[in-house]
C-alpha cells in the first residue's frame, strides 16, 4: 500500500520559518519516501505505507517537541494509477 500525507504545523510565522517547521522538513527529507514537497503553507509526502507511518510518528513527536502547538494532517491511500 502507498500513502500520501499532507500536513502543516502551527503556529505560522511569515517572517521566518519557526523551529517546528524546520524540524518537519528535516524529518520528511530524511525519511525513505518517494516524493516530498515542502512549501510555506503546506507539505506533502508520499511513499510505502510503512515509511510514511514511520515518518509521521517522528514528525509528530519532533515537531511538538520543537514548539508546534498544532499539527494538521490528512492521509490518503494512493492507487497505482494516481501517481
PDB file of N, CA, C and O in Angstrom:
ATOM      1  N   UNK A   1       0.855  -1.185   0.000  1.00  0.00           N
ATOM      2  CA  UNK A   1       0.000   0.000   0.000  1.00  0.00           C
ATOM      3  C   UNK A   1       0.894   1.238   0.000  1.00  0.00           C
ATOM      4  O   UNK A   1       1.922   1.280   0.650  1.00  0.00           O
ATOM      5  N   UNK A   2       0.438   2.232  -0.749  1.00  0.00           N
ATOM      6  CA  UNK A   2       1.124   3.528  -0.780  1.00  0.00           C
ATOM      7  C   UNK A   2       0.231   4.576  -0.140  1.00  0.00           C
ATOM      8  O   UNK A   2      -0.992   4.534  -0.274  1.00  0.00           O
ATOM      9  N   UNK A   3       0.857   5.532   0.535  1.00  0.00           N
ATOM     10  CA  UNK A   3       0.133   6.611   1.191  1.00  0.00           C
ATOM     11  C   UNK A   3       0.692   7.959   0.774  1.00  0.00           C
ATOM     12  O   UNK A   3       1.880   8.092   0.484  1.00  0.00           O
ATOM     13  N   UNK A   4      -0.206   8.934   0.757  1.00  0.00           N
ATOM     14  CA  UNK A   4       0.194  10.335   0.574  1.00  0.00           C
ATOM     15  C   UNK A   4      -0.306  11.096   1.792  1.00  0.00           C
ATOM     16  O   UNK A   4      -1.464  10.974   2.186  1.00  0.00           O
ATOM     17  N   UNK A   5       0.566  11.876   2.399  1.00  0.00           N
ATOM     18  CA  UNK A   5       0.187  12.678   3.554  1.00  0.00           C
ATOM     19  C   UNK A   5       0.389  14.152   3.212  1.00  0.00           C
ATOM     20  O   UNK A   5       1.352  14.520   2.546  1.00  0.00           O
ATOM     21  N   UNK A   6      -0.578  14.947   3.632  1.00  0.00           N
ATOM     22  CA  UNK A   6      -0.482  16.396   3.535  1.00  0.00           C
ATOM     23  C   UNK A   6      -0.499  16.908   4.965  1.00  0.00           C
ATOM     24  O   UNK A   6      -1.323  16.465   5.772  1.00  0.00           O
ATOM     25  N   UNK A   7       0.418  17.836   5.298  1.00  0.00           N
ATOM     26  CA  UNK A   7       0.472  18.296   6.681  1.00  0.00           C
ATOM     27  C   UNK A   7       0.929  19.739   6.791  1.00  0.00           C
ATOM     28  O   UNK A   7       1.601  20.271   5.893  1.00  0.00           O
ATOM     29  N   UNK A   8       0.538  20.363   7.886  1.00  0.00           N
ATOM     30  CA  UNK A   8       1.020  21.692   8.262  1.00  0.00           C
ATOM     31  C   UNK A   8       1.304  21.677   9.753  1.00  0.00           C
ATOM     32  O   UNK A   8       0.702  20.904  10.508  1.00  0.00           O
ATOM     33  N   UNK A   9       2.228  22.532  10.157  1.00  0.00           N
ATOM     34  CA  UNK A   9       2.499  22.721  11.582  1.00  0.00           C
ATOM     35  C   UNK A   9       2.239  24.183  11.909  1.00  0.00           C
ATOM     36  O   UNK A   9       2.417  25.061  11.058  1.00  0.00           O
ATOM     37  N   UNK A  10       1.803  24.432  13.116  1.00  0.00           N
ATOM     38  CA  UNK A  10       1.500  25.794  13.555  1.00  0.00           C
ATOM     39  C   UNK A  10       2.134  26.026  14.913  1.00  0.00           C
ATOM     40  O   UNK A  10       2.410  25.078  15.634  1.00  0.00           O
ATOM     41  N   UNK A  11       2.372  27.249  15.309  1.00  0.00           N
ATOM     42  CA  UNK A  11       1.899  28.497  14.713  1.00  0.00           C
ATOM     43  C   UNK A  11       2.740  28.907  13.516  1.00  0.00           C
ATOM     44  O   UNK A  11       3.888  28.541  13.383  1.00  0.00           O
ATOM     45  N   UNK A  12       2.086  29.673  12.631  1.00  0.00           N
ATOM     46  CA  UNK A  12       2.749  30.200  11.447  1.00  0.00           C
ATOM     47  C   UNK A  12       3.570  31.424  11.824  1.00  0.00           C
ATOM     48  O   UNK A  12       3.231  32.161  12.738  1.00  0.00           O
ATOM     49  N   UNK A  13       4.626  31.643  11.076  1.00  0.00           N
ATOM     50  CA  UNK A  13       5.413  32.866  11.179  1.00  0.00           C
ATOM     51  C   UNK A  13       5.808  33.219   9.752  1.00  0.00           C
ATOM     52  O   UNK A  13       6.580  32.498   9.124  1.00  0.00           O
ATOM     53  N   UNK A  14       5.248  34.297   9.227  1.00  0.00           N
ATOM     54  CA  UNK A  14       5.501  34.653   7.835  1.00  0.00           C
ATOM     55  C   UNK A  14       6.872  35.296   7.629  1.00  0.00           C
ATOM     56  O   UNK A  14       7.348  35.375   6.503  1.00  0.00           O
ATOM     57  N   UNK A  15       7.508  35.760   8.703  1.00  0.00           N
ATOM     58  CA  UNK A  15       8.812  36.405   8.581  1.00  0.00           C
ATOM     59  C   UNK A  15       9.967  35.414   8.571  1.00  0.00           C
ATOM     60  O   UNK A  15      10.972  35.625   7.902  1.00  0.00           O
ATOM     61  N   UNK A  16       9.829  34.340   9.334  1.00  0.00           N
ATOM     62  CA  UNK A  16      10.921  33.375   9.476  1.00  0.00           C
ATOM     63  C   UNK A  16      10.332  32.003   9.781  1.00  0.00           C
ATOM     64  O   UNK A  16       9.385  31.886  10.551  1.00  0.00           O
ATOM     65  N   UNK A  17      10.910  30.978   9.191  1.00  0.00           N
ATOM     66  CA  UNK A  17      10.412  29.615   9.453  1.00  0.00           C
ATOM     67  C   UNK A  17      10.666  29.254  10.915  1.00  0.00           C
ATOM     68  O   UNK A  17      11.806  29.328  11.382  1.00  0.00           O
ATOM     69  N   UNK A  18       9.611  28.884  11.642  1.00  0.00           N
ATOM     70  CA  UNK A  18       9.791  28.503  13.042  1.00  0.00           C
ATOM     71  C   UNK A  18      10.523  27.161  13.157  1.00  0.00           C
ATOM     72  O   UNK A  18      10.574  26.373  12.203  1.00  0.00           O
ATOM     73  N   UNK A  19      11.057  26.908  14.334  1.00  0.00           N
ATOM     74  CA  UNK A  19      11.834  25.685  14.575  1.00  0.00           C
ATOM     75  C   UNK A  19      11.042  24.435  14.223  1.00  0.00           C
ATOM     76  O   UNK A  19      11.579  23.502  13.608  1.00  0.00           O
ATOM     77  N   UNK A  20       9.753  24.394  14.561  1.00  0.00           N
ATOM     78  CA  UNK A  20       8.964  23.188  14.290  1.00  0.00           C
ATOM     79  C   UNK A  20       8.812  22.944  12.789  1.00  0.00           C
ATOM     80  O   UNK A  20       8.774  21.804  12.342  1.00  0.00           O
ATOM     81  N   UNK A  21       8.762  24.007  11.991  1.00  0.00           N
ATOM     82  CA  UNK A  21       8.666  23.848  10.541  1.00  0.00           C
ATOM     83  C   UNK A  21       9.981  23.314   9.965  1.00  0.00           C
ATOM     84  O   UNK A  21       9.975  22.472   9.064  1.00  0.00           O
ATOM     85  N   UNK A  22      11.084  23.772  10.499  1.00  0.00           N
ATOM     86  CA  UNK A  22      12.386  23.278  10.049  1.00  0.00           C
ATOM     87  C   UNK A  22      12.568  21.811  10.421  1.00  0.00           C
ATOM     88  O   UNK A  22      13.102  21.026   9.636  1.00  0.00           O
ATOM     89  N   UNK A  23      12.100  21.448  11.600  1.00  0.00           N
ATOM     90  CA  UNK A  23      12.171  20.044  12.036  1.00  0.00           C
ATOM     91  C   UNK A  23      11.302  19.179  11.129  1.00  0.00           C
ATOM     92  O   UNK A  23      11.709  18.085  10.722  1.00  0.00           O
ATOM     93  N   UNK A  24      10.111  19.646  10.792  1.00  0.00           N
ATOM     94  CA  UNK A  24       9.223  18.884   9.900  1.00  0.00           C
ATOM     95  C   UNK A  24       9.906  18.633   8.565  1.00  0.00           C
ATOM     96  O   UNK A  24       9.875  17.510   8.039  1.00  0.00           O
ATOM     97  N   UNK A  25      10.533  19.645   8.023  1.00  0.00           N
ATOM     98  CA  UNK A  25      11.247  19.491   6.752  1.00  0.00           C
ATOM     99  C   UNK A  25      12.370  18.469   6.889  1.00  0.00           C
ATOM    100  O   UNK A  25      12.531  17.591   6.045  1.00  0.00           O
ATOM    101  N   UNK A  26      13.121  18.565   7.955  1.00  0.00           N
ATOM    102  CA  UNK A  26      14.225  17.635   8.201  1.00  0.00           C
ATOM    103  C   UNK A  26      13.728  16.192   8.276  1.00  0.00           C
ATOM    104  O   UNK A  26      14.316  15.285   7.695  1.00  0.00           O
ATOM    105  N   UNK A  27      12.624  15.976   8.976  1.00  0.00           N
ATOM    106  CA  UNK A  27      12.078  14.624   9.142  1.00  0.00           C
ATOM    107  C   UNK A  27      11.659  14.033   7.801  1.00  0.00           C
ATOM    108  O   UNK A  27      12.040  12.911   7.471  1.00  0.00           O
ATOM    109  N   UNK A  28      10.872  14.758   7.027  1.00  0.00           N
ATOM    110  CA  UNK A  28      10.383  14.176   5.771  1.00  0.00           C
ATOM    111  C   UNK A  28      11.491  14.032   4.727  1.00  0.00           C
ATOM    112  O   UNK A  28      11.471  13.097   3.937  1.00  0.00           O
ATOM    113  N   UNK A  29      12.448  14.941   4.732  1.00  0.00           N
ATOM    114  CA  UNK A  29      13.533  14.820   3.765  1.00  0.00           C
ATOM    115  C   UNK A  29      14.474  13.667   4.104  1.00  0.00           C
ATOM    116  O   UNK A  29      15.095  13.093   3.219  1.00  0.00           O
ATOM    117  N   UNK A  30      14.578  13.304   5.384  1.00  0.00           N
ATOM    118  CA  UNK A  30      15.448  12.203   5.800  1.00  0.00           C
ATOM    119  C   UNK A  30      14.756  10.841   5.708  1.00  0.00           C
ATOM    120  O   UNK A  30      15.423   9.813   5.722  1.00  0.00           O
ATOM    121  N   UNK A  31      13.440  10.843   5.605  1.00  0.00           N
ATOM    122  CA  UNK A  31      12.682   9.587   5.566  1.00  0.00           C
ATOM    123  C   UNK A  31      12.836   8.901   4.219  1.00  0.00           C
ATOM    124  O   UNK A  31      13.195   9.534   3.220  1.00  0.00           O
ATOM    125  N   UNK A  32      12.540   7.626   4.189  1.00  0.00           N
ATOM    126  CA  UNK A  32      12.632   6.842   2.954  1.00  0.00           C
ATOM    127  C   UNK A  32      11.335   6.959   2.152  1.00  0.00           C
ATOM    128  O   UNK A  32      10.610   5.990   1.962  1.00  0.00           O
ATOM    129  N   UNK A  33      11.063   8.176   1.700  1.00  0.00           N
ATOM    130  CA  UNK A  33       9.841   8.461   0.957  1.00  0.00           C
ATOM    131  C   UNK A  33      10.168   8.660  -0.518  1.00  0.00           C
ATOM    132  O   UNK A  33      11.290   9.016  -0.867  1.00  0.00           O
ATOM    133  N   UNK A  34       9.172   8.440  -1.365  1.00  0.00           N
ATOM    134  CA  UNK A  34       9.374   8.554  -2.806  1.00  0.00           C
ATOM    135  C   UNK A  34       9.241   9.982  -3.317  1.00  0.00           C
ATOM    136  O   UNK A  34       9.853  10.354  -4.309  1.00  0.00           O
ATOM    137  N   UNK A  35       8.409  10.777  -2.666  1.00  0.00           N
ATOM    138  CA  UNK A  35       8.167  12.149  -3.110  1.00  0.00           C
ATOM    139  C   UNK A  35       7.910  13.030  -1.902  1.00  0.00           C
ATOM    140  O   UNK A  35       7.165  12.657  -1.001  1.00  0.00           O
ATOM    141  N   UNK A  36       8.556  14.189  -1.884  1.00  0.00           N
ATOM    142  CA  UNK A  36       8.381  15.163  -0.802  1.00  0.00           C
ATOM    143  C   UNK A  36       8.281  16.536  -1.439  1.00  0.00           C
ATOM    144  O   UNK A  36       9.094  16.891  -2.294  1.00  0.00           O
ATOM    145  N   UNK A  37       7.277  17.311  -1.014  1.00  0.00           N
ATOM    146  CA  UNK A  37       7.129  18.683  -1.478  1.00  0.00           C
ATOM    147  C   UNK A  37       6.869  19.539  -0.249  1.00  0.00           C
ATOM    148  O   UNK A  37       5.832  19.411   0.394  1.00  0.00           O
ATOM    149  N   UNK A  38       7.838  20.390   0.082  1.00  0.00           N
ATOM    150  CA  UNK A  38       7.733  21.234   1.275  1.00  0.00           C
ATOM    151  C   UNK A  38       7.506  22.665   0.817  1.00  0.00           C
ATOM    152  O   UNK A  38       8.249  23.190  -0.011  1.00  0.00           O
ATOM    153  N   UNK A  39       6.452  23.290   1.355  1.00  0.00           N
ATOM    154  CA  UNK A  39       6.132  24.662   0.983  1.00  0.00           C
ATOM    155  C   UNK A  39       5.785  25.483   2.206  1.00  0.00           C
ATOM    156  O   UNK A  39       5.678  24.959   3.314  1.00  0.00           O
ATOM    157  N   UNK A  40       5.591  26.777   2.040  1.00  0.00           N
ATOM    158  CA  UNK A  40       5.341  27.651   3.179  1.00  0.00           C
ATOM    159  C   UNK A  40       3.985  27.439   3.857  1.00  0.00           C
ATOM    160  O   UNK A  40       3.833  27.725   5.037  1.00  0.00           O
ATOM    161  N   UNK A  41       3.000  26.919   3.131  1.00  0.00           N
ATOM    162  CA  UNK A  41       1.668  26.774   3.714  1.00  0.00           C
ATOM    163  C   UNK A  41       1.157  25.345   3.720  1.00  0.00           C
ATOM    164  O   UNK A  41       0.031  25.087   4.134  1.00  0.00           O
ATOM    165  N   UNK A  42       1.940  24.411   3.256  1.00  0.00           N
ATOM    166  CA  UNK A  42       1.523  23.020   3.252  1.00  0.00           C
ATOM    167  C   UNK A  42       2.620  22.151   2.687  1.00  0.00           C
ATOM    168  O   UNK A  42       3.488  22.622   1.955  1.00  0.00           O
ATOM    169  N   UNK A  43       2.600  20.905   3.077  1.00  0.00           N
ATOM    170  CA  UNK A  43       3.641  19.967   2.699  1.00  0.00           C
ATOM    171  C   UNK A  43       3.001  18.648   2.319  1.00  0.00           C
ATOM    172  O   UNK A  43       1.969  18.269   2.886  1.00  0.00           O
ATOM    173  N   UNK A  44       3.618  17.932   1.384  1.00  0.00           N
ATOM    174  CA  UNK A  44       3.134  16.609   1.031  1.00  0.00           C
ATOM    175  C   UNK A  44       4.316  15.652   0.981  1.00  0.00           C
ATOM    176  O   UNK A  44       5.452  16.044   0.711  1.00  0.00           O
ATOM    177  N   UNK A  45       4.005  14.403   1.261  1.00  0.00           N
ATOM    178  CA  UNK A  45       4.998  13.339   1.170  1.00  0.00           C
ATOM    179  C   UNK A  45       4.267  12.079   0.750  1.00  0.00           C
ATOM    180  O   UNK A  45       3.099  11.878   1.092  1.00  0.00           O
ATOM    181  N   UNK A  46       4.960  11.232   0.010  1.00  0.00           N
ATOM    182  CA  UNK A  46       4.337  10.018  -0.499  1.00  0.00           C
ATOM    183  C   UNK A  46       5.346   8.888  -0.478  1.00  0.00           C
ATOM    184  O   UNK A  46       6.540   9.094  -0.703  1.00  0.00           O
ATOM    185  N   UNK A  47       4.837   7.685  -0.204  1.00  0.00           N
ATOM    186  CA  UNK A  47       5.705   6.512  -0.223  1.00  0.00           C
ATOM    187  C   UNK A  47       4.982   5.282   0.266  1.00  0.00           C
ATOM    188  O   UNK A  47       3.753   5.281   0.417  1.00  0.00           O
ATOM    189  N   UNK A  48       5.766   4.228   0.516  1.00  0.00           N
ATOM    190  CA  UNK A  48       5.206   2.994   1.067  1.00  0.00           C
ATOM    191  C   UNK A  48       4.571   3.295   2.420  1.00  0.00           C
ATOM    192  O   UNK A  48       5.045   4.153   3.168  1.00  0.00           O
ATOM    193  N   UNK A  49       3.510   2.592   2.741  1.00  0.00           N
ATOM    194  CA  UNK A  49       2.772   2.845   3.978  1.00  0.00           C
ATOM    195  C   UNK A  49       3.680   2.803   5.200  1.00  0.00           C
ATOM    196  O   UNK A  49       3.601   3.687   6.060  1.00  0.00           O
ATOM    197  N   UNK A  50       4.543   1.799   5.296  1.00  0.00           N
ATOM    198  CA  UNK A  50       5.396   1.704   6.485  1.00  0.00           C
ATOM    199  C   UNK A  50       6.339   2.896   6.588  1.00  0.00           C
ATOM    200  O   UNK A  50       6.572   3.414   7.691  1.00  0.00           O
ATOM    201  N   UNK A  51       6.855   3.387   5.489  1.00  0.00           N
ATOM    202  CA  UNK A  51       7.759   4.535   5.517  1.00  0.00           C
ATOM    203  C   UNK A  51       7.011   5.817   5.878  1.00  0.00           C
ATOM    204  O   UNK A  51       7.505   6.633   6.663  1.00  0.00           O
ATOM    205  N   UNK A  52       5.819   5.999   5.325  1.00  0.00           N
ATOM    206  CA  UNK A  52       5.023   7.192   5.633  1.00  0.00           C
ATOM    207  C   UNK A  52       4.614   7.185   7.100  1.00  0.00           C
ATOM    208  O   UNK A  52       4.734   8.199   7.797  1.00  0.00           O
ATOM    209  N   UNK A  53       4.152   6.049   7.601  1.00  0.00           N
ATOM    210  CA  UNK A  53       3.718   5.985   9.004  1.00  0.00           C
ATOM    211  C   UNK A  53       4.887   6.196   9.960  1.00  0.00           C
ATOM    212  O   UNK A  53       4.736   6.875  10.988  1.00  0.00           O
ATOM    213  N   UNK A  54       6.049   5.671   9.641  1.00  0.00           N
ATOM    214  CA  UNK A  54       7.228   5.908  10.481  1.00  0.00           C
ATOM    215  C   UNK A  54       7.609   7.387  10.463  1.00  0.00           C
ATOM    216  O   UNK A  54       7.952   7.967  11.504  1.00  0.00           O
ATOM    217  N   UNK A  55       7.540   7.999   9.288  1.00  0.00           N
ATOM    218  CA  UNK A  55       7.851   9.422   9.186  1.00  0.00           C
ATOM    219  C   UNK A  55       6.845  10.257   9.973  1.00  0.00           C
ATOM    220  O   UNK A  55       7.222  11.233  10.633  1.00  0.00           O
ATOM    221  N   UNK A  56       5.575   9.877   9.930  1.00  0.00           N
ATOM    222  CA  UNK A  56       4.559  10.614  10.693  1.00  0.00           C
ATOM    223  C   UNK A  56       4.792  10.517  12.191  1.00  0.00           C
ATOM    224  O   UNK A  56       4.624  11.498  12.916  1.00  0.00           O
ATOM    225  N   UNK A  57       5.181   9.347  12.670  1.00  0.00           N
ATOM    226  CA  UNK A  57       5.490   9.193  14.091  1.00  0.00           C
ATOM    227  C   UNK A  57       6.605  10.166  14.484  1.00  0.00           C
ATOM    228  O   UNK A  57       6.474  10.918  15.455  1.00  0.00           O
ATOM    229  N   UNK A  58       7.681  10.170  13.718  1.00  0.00           N
ATOM    230  CA  UNK A  58       8.798  11.067  14.002  1.00  0.00           C
ATOM    231  C   UNK A  58       8.379  12.533  13.856  1.00  0.00           C
ATOM    232  O   UNK A  58       8.755  13.376  14.673  1.00  0.00           O
ATOM    233  N   UNK A  59       7.603  12.820  12.819  1.00  0.00           N
ATOM    234  CA  UNK A  59       7.158  14.180  12.578  1.00  0.00           C
ATOM    235  C   UNK A  59       6.349  14.720  13.753  1.00  0.00           C
ATOM    236  O   UNK A  59       6.607  15.824  14.243  1.00  0.00           O
ATOM    237  N   UNK A  60       5.391  13.956  14.209  1.00  0.00           N
ATOM    238  CA  UNK A  60       4.546  14.411  15.318  1.00  0.00           C
ATOM    239  C   UNK A  60       5.365  14.604  16.593  1.00  0.00           C
ATOM    240  O   UNK A  60       5.266  15.635  17.261  1.00  0.00           O
ATOM    241  N   UNK A  61       6.170  13.629  16.930  1.00  0.00           N
ATOM    242  CA  UNK A  61       6.961  13.727  18.162  1.00  0.00           C
ATOM    243  C   UNK A  61       7.931  14.913  18.116  1.00  0.00           C
ATOM    244  O   UNK A  61       8.018  15.707  19.053  1.00  0.00           O
ATOM    245  N   UNK A  62       8.655  15.032  17.014  1.00  0.00           N
ATOM    246  CA  UNK A  62       9.711  16.048  16.953  1.00  0.00           C
ATOM    247  C   UNK A  62       9.178  17.461  16.769  1.00  0.00           C
ATOM    248  O   UNK A  62       9.727  18.407  17.328  1.00  0.00           O
ATOM    249  N   UNK A  63       8.102  17.638  15.987  1.00  0.00           N
ATOM    250  CA  UNK A  63       7.574  18.998  15.811  1.00  0.00           C
ATOM    251  C   UNK A  63       6.914  19.502  17.092  1.00  0.00           C
ATOM    252  O   UNK A  63       7.050  20.675  17.430  1.00  0.00           O
ATOM    253  N   UNK A  64       6.231  18.628  17.802  1.00  0.00           N
ATOM    254  CA  UNK A  64       5.639  19.046  19.080  1.00  0.00           C
ATOM    255  C   UNK A  64       6.729  19.410  20.082  1.00  0.00           C
ATOM    256  O   UNK A  64       6.619  20.402  20.810  1.00  0.00           O
ATOM    257  N   UNK A  65       7.803  18.629  20.113  1.00  0.00           N
ATOM    258  CA  UNK A  65       8.932  18.943  20.991  1.00  0.00           C
ATOM    259  C   UNK A  65       9.587  20.262  20.597  1.00  0.00           C
ATOM    260  O   UNK A  65      10.138  20.964  21.445  1.00  0.00           O
ATOM    261  N   UNK A  66       9.527  20.607  19.323  1.00  0.00           N
ATOM    262  CA  UNK A  66      10.160  21.833  18.812  1.00  0.00           C
ATOM    263  C   UNK A  66       9.248  23.057  18.909  1.00  0.00           C
ATOM    264  O   UNK A  66       9.592  24.125  18.417  1.00  0.00           O
ATOM    265  N   UNK A  67       8.064  22.901  19.514  1.00  0.00           N
ATOM    266  CA  UNK A  67       7.216  24.060  19.744  1.00  0.00           C
ATOM    267  C   UNK A  67       5.943  24.155  18.947  1.00  0.00           C
ATOM    268  O   UNK A  67       5.202  25.136  19.083  1.00  0.00           O
ATOM    269  N   UNK A  68       5.648  23.174  18.099  1.00  0.00           N
ATOM    270  CA  UNK A  68       4.372  23.217  17.379  1.00  0.00           C
ATOM    271  C   UNK A  68       3.232  23.110  18.384  1.00  0.00           C
ATOM    272  O   UNK A  68       3.295  22.334  19.333  1.00  0.00           O
ATOM    273  N   UNK A  69       2.207  23.919  18.177  1.00  0.00           N
ATOM    274  CA  UNK A  69       1.026  23.853  19.029  1.00  0.00           C
ATOM    275  C   UNK A  69      -0.129  23.146  18.337  1.00  0.00           C
ATOM    276  O   UNK A  69      -1.134  22.840  18.962  1.00  0.00           O
ATOM    277  N   UNK A  70       0.057  22.906  17.038  1.00  0.00           N
ATOM    278  CA  UNK A  70      -0.959  22.204  16.259  1.00  0.00           C
ATOM    279  C   UNK A  70      -0.298  21.583  15.038  1.00  0.00           C
ATOM    280  O   UNK A  70       0.521  22.231  14.377  1.00  0.00           O
ATOM    281  N   UNK A  71      -0.654  20.345  14.762  1.00  0.00           N
ATOM    282  CA  UNK A  71      -0.202  19.672  13.545  1.00  0.00           C
ATOM    283  C   UNK A  71      -1.452  19.137  12.870  1.00  0.00           C
ATOM    284  O   UNK A  71      -2.195  18.355  13.458  1.00  0.00           O
ATOM    285  N   UNK A  72      -1.700  19.593  11.657  1.00  0.00           N
ATOM    286  CA  UNK A  72      -2.851  19.128  10.889  1.00  0.00           C
ATOM    287  C   UNK A  72      -2.345  18.207   9.798  1.00  0.00           C
ATOM    288  O   UNK A  72      -1.363  18.531   9.125  1.00  0.00           O
ATOM    289  N   UNK A  73      -3.022  17.070   9.641  1.00  0.00           N
ATOM    290  CA  UNK A  73      -2.595  16.173   8.585  1.00  0.00           C
ATOM    291  C   UNK A  73      -3.761  15.412   8.001  1.00  0.00           C
ATOM    292  O   UNK A  73      -4.801  15.250   8.618  1.00  0.00           O
ATOM    293  N   UNK A  74      -3.540  15.021   6.766  1.00  0.00           N
ATOM    294  CA  UNK A  74      -4.514  14.210   6.041  1.00  0.00           C
ATOM    295  C   UNK A  74      -3.730  13.105   5.360  1.00  0.00           C
ATOM    296  O   UNK A  74      -2.710  13.356   4.723  1.00  0.00           O
ATOM    297  N   UNK A  75      -4.220  11.881   5.499  1.00  0.00           N
ATOM    298  CA  UNK A  75      -3.549  10.729   4.905  1.00  0.00           C
ATOM    299  C   UNK A  75      -4.496  10.082   3.903  1.00  0.00           C
ATOM    300  O   UNK A  75      -5.661   9.837   4.224  1.00  0.00           O
ATOM    301  N   UNK A  76      -3.998   9.832   2.699  1.00  0.00           N
ATOM    302  CA  UNK A  76      -4.791   9.188   1.649  1.00  0.00           C
ATOM    303  C   UNK A  76      -4.062   7.968   1.126  1.00  0.00           C
ATOM    304  O   UNK A  76      -2.834   7.983   0.980  1.00  0.00           O
ATOM    305  N   UNK A  77      -4.828   6.941   0.828  1.00  0.00           N
ATOM    306  CA  UNK A  77      -4.289   5.781   0.132  1.00  0.00           C
ATOM    307  C   UNK A  77      -4.163   6.172  -1.329  1.00  0.00           C
ATOM    308  O   UNK A  77      -5.084   6.748  -1.915  1.00  0.00           O
ATOM    309  N   UNK A  78      -3.012   5.885  -1.910  1.00  0.00           N
ATOM    310  CA  UNK A  78      -2.739   6.241  -3.296  1.00  0.00           C
ATOM    311  C   UNK A  78      -2.864   4.978  -4.147  1.00  0.00           C
ATOM    312  O   UNK A  78      -2.163   3.996  -3.911  1.00  0.00           O
ATOM    313  N   UNK A  79      -3.747   5.027  -5.099  1.00  0.00           N
ATOM    314  CA  UNK A  79      -3.881   3.923  -6.042  1.00  0.00           C
ATOM    315  C   UNK A  79      -2.756   4.021  -7.044  1.00  0.00           C
ATOM    316  O   UNK A  79      -2.286   5.102  -7.362  1.00  0.00           O
ATOM    317  N   UNK A  80      -2.327   2.915  -7.560  1.00  0.00           N
ATOM    318  CA  UNK A  80      -1.204   2.890  -8.503  1.00  0.00           C
ATOM    319  C   UNK A  80      -1.420   3.824  -9.681  1.00  0.00           C
ATOM    320  O   UNK A  80      -0.504   4.451 -10.153  1.00  0.00           O
ATOM    321  N   UNK A  81      -2.629   3.972 -10.169  1.00  0.00           N
ATOM    322  CA  UNK A  81      -2.906   4.858 -11.301  1.00  0.00           C
ATOM    323  C   UNK A  81      -2.899   6.328 -10.958  1.00  0.00           C
ATOM    324  O   UNK A  81      -2.908   7.175 -11.831  1.00  0.00           O
ATOM    325  N   UNK A  82      -2.863   6.683  -9.649  1.00  0.00           N
ATOM    326  CA  UNK A  82      -2.897   8.073  -9.214  1.00  0.00           C
ATOM    327  C   UNK A  82      -1.528   8.728  -9.211  1.00  0.00           C
ATOM    328  O   UNK A  82      -1.407   9.889  -8.886  1.00  0.00           O
ATOM    329  N   UNK A  83      -0.518   8.035  -9.542  1.00  0.00           N
ATOM    330  CA  UNK A  83       0.842   8.577  -9.439  1.00  0.00           C
ATOM    331  C   UNK A  83       1.090   9.655 -10.421  1.00  0.00           C
ATOM    332  O   UNK A  83       0.760   9.800 -11.475  1.00  0.00           O
TER     333      UNK A  83
END
